[in-house]
Structures are given as structure tokens and as C-alpha cells.
Short mmCIF file of C-alpha atoms in Angstrom, two decimals:
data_model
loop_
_atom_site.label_atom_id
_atom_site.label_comp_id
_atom_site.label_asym_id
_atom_site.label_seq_id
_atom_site.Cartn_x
_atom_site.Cartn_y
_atom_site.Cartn_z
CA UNK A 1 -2.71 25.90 5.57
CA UNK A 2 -2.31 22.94 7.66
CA UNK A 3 0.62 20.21 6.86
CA UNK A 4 -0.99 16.72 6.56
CA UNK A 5 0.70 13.91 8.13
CA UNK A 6 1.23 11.01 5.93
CA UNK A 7 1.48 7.49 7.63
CA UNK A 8 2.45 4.41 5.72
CA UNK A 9 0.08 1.85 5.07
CA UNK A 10 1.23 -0.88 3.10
CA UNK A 11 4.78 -1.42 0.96
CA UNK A 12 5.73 -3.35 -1.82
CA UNK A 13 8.14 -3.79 -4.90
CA UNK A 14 5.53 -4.84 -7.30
CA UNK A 15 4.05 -1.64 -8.59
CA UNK A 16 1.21 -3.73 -9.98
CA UNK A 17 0.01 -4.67 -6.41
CA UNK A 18 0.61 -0.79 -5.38
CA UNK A 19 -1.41 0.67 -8.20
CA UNK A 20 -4.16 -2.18 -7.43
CA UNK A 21 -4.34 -0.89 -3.87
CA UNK A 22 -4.31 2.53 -4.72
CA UNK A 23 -6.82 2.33 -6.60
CA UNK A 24 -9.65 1.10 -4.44
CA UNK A 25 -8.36 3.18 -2.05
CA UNK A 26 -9.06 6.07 -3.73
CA UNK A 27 -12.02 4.81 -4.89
CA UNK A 28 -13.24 4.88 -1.25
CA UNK A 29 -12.06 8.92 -1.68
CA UNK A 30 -8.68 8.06 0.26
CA UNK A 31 -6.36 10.17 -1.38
CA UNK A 32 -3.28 8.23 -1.84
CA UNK A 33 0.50 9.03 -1.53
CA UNK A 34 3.54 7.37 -3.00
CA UNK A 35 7.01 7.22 -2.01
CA UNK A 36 9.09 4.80 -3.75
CA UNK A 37 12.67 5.72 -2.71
CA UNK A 38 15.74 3.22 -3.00
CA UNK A 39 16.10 1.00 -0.47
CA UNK A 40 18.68 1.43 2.83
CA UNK A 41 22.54 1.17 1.91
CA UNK A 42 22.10 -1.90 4.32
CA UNK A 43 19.69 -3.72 1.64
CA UNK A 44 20.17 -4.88 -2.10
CA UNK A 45 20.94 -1.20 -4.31
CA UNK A 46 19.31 -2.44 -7.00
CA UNK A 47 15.78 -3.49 -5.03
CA UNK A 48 13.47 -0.71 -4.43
CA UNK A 49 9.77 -0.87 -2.13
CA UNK A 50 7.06 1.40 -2.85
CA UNK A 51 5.38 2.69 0.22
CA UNK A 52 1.82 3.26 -0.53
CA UNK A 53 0.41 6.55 2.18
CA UNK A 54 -2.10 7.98 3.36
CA UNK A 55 -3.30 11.12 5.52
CA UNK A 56 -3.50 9.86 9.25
CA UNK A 57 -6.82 10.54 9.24
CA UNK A 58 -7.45 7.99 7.02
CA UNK A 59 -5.24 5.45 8.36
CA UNK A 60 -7.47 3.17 9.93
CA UNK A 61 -10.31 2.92 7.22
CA UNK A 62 -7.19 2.44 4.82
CA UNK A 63 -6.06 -0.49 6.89
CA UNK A 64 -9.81 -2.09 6.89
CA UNK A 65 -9.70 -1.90 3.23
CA UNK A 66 -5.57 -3.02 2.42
CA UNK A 67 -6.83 -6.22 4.89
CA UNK A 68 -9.84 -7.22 3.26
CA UNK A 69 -7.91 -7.52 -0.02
CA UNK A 70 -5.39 -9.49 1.35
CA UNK A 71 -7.99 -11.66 2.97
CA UNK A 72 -8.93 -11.92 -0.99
CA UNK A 73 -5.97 -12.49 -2.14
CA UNK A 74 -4.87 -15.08 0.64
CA UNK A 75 -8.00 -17.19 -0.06
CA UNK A 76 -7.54 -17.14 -3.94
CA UNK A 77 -4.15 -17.96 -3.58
CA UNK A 78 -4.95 -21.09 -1.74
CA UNK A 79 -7.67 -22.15 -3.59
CA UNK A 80 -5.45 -22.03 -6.73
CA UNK A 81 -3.22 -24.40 -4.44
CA UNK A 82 -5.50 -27.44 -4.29
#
């Protein structure tokens, strides 16, 4: 059997956002990775960032999707400013 290779595709600390993403990724049958290790000795010890993967194969539909909710999220964000 074949090794998959995982790319990343988006990264966060809020595991809320993550498990948001996740799901409507998977949703779209995107079957979804996560590797939350600690950040680098060079960084805060106590921070850690969630990396949210995918199989490369799915990279680039993943990205369509992670853009159009930030798109979302950017536009209800700013409506919320005014």
C-alpha cells in the first residue's frame, strides 16, 4: 500500500476555527489530518498551532474551499465593523 503525502493547508491555535474547517472539508469528502505539535523552541512553549492536512491530491480543492471561508469570514468581520 501506497504512503499518502500529507501537505498543510491551513494552521491555527484556535481549535474552534480548525474543527470549523475540518468540517466542511470533509464534508466535501476531503479526508482531513491533524497535527497539533508544540511550537519551535524559538517560539512561546506554552503556544501551540494546529496544522489542519490534507492528502496532496486534495490540496488544491482544499485551498478553494479554506479561501472561500475566509472570504466569509473577512466580509462578516467587516460588516460587524461599521
Amino acid at each position: 500500500m501506497a504512503r499518502e503525502t500529507r501537505v498543510s493547508v491551513f494552521e491555527s491555535e484556535k481549535n474552534t476555527e480548525i474543527q470549523l474547517l475540518r468540517s466542511k472539508l470533509e464534508t466535501q469528502n476531503i479526508q482531513t489530518f491533524l497535527n497539533d505539535k508544540y511550537m519551535s523552541f524559538t517560539t512561546t512553549p506554552t503556544a501551540s498551532i494546529i496544522k489542519l492536512m490534507v492528502n496532496l491530491q486534495d490540496e488544491q480543492k482544499a485551498f478553494s474551499i479554506i479561501d472561500a471561508y475566509l472570504q466569509e469570514t473577512e466580509l462578516t468581520f467587516s460588516n460587524h465593523k461599521n
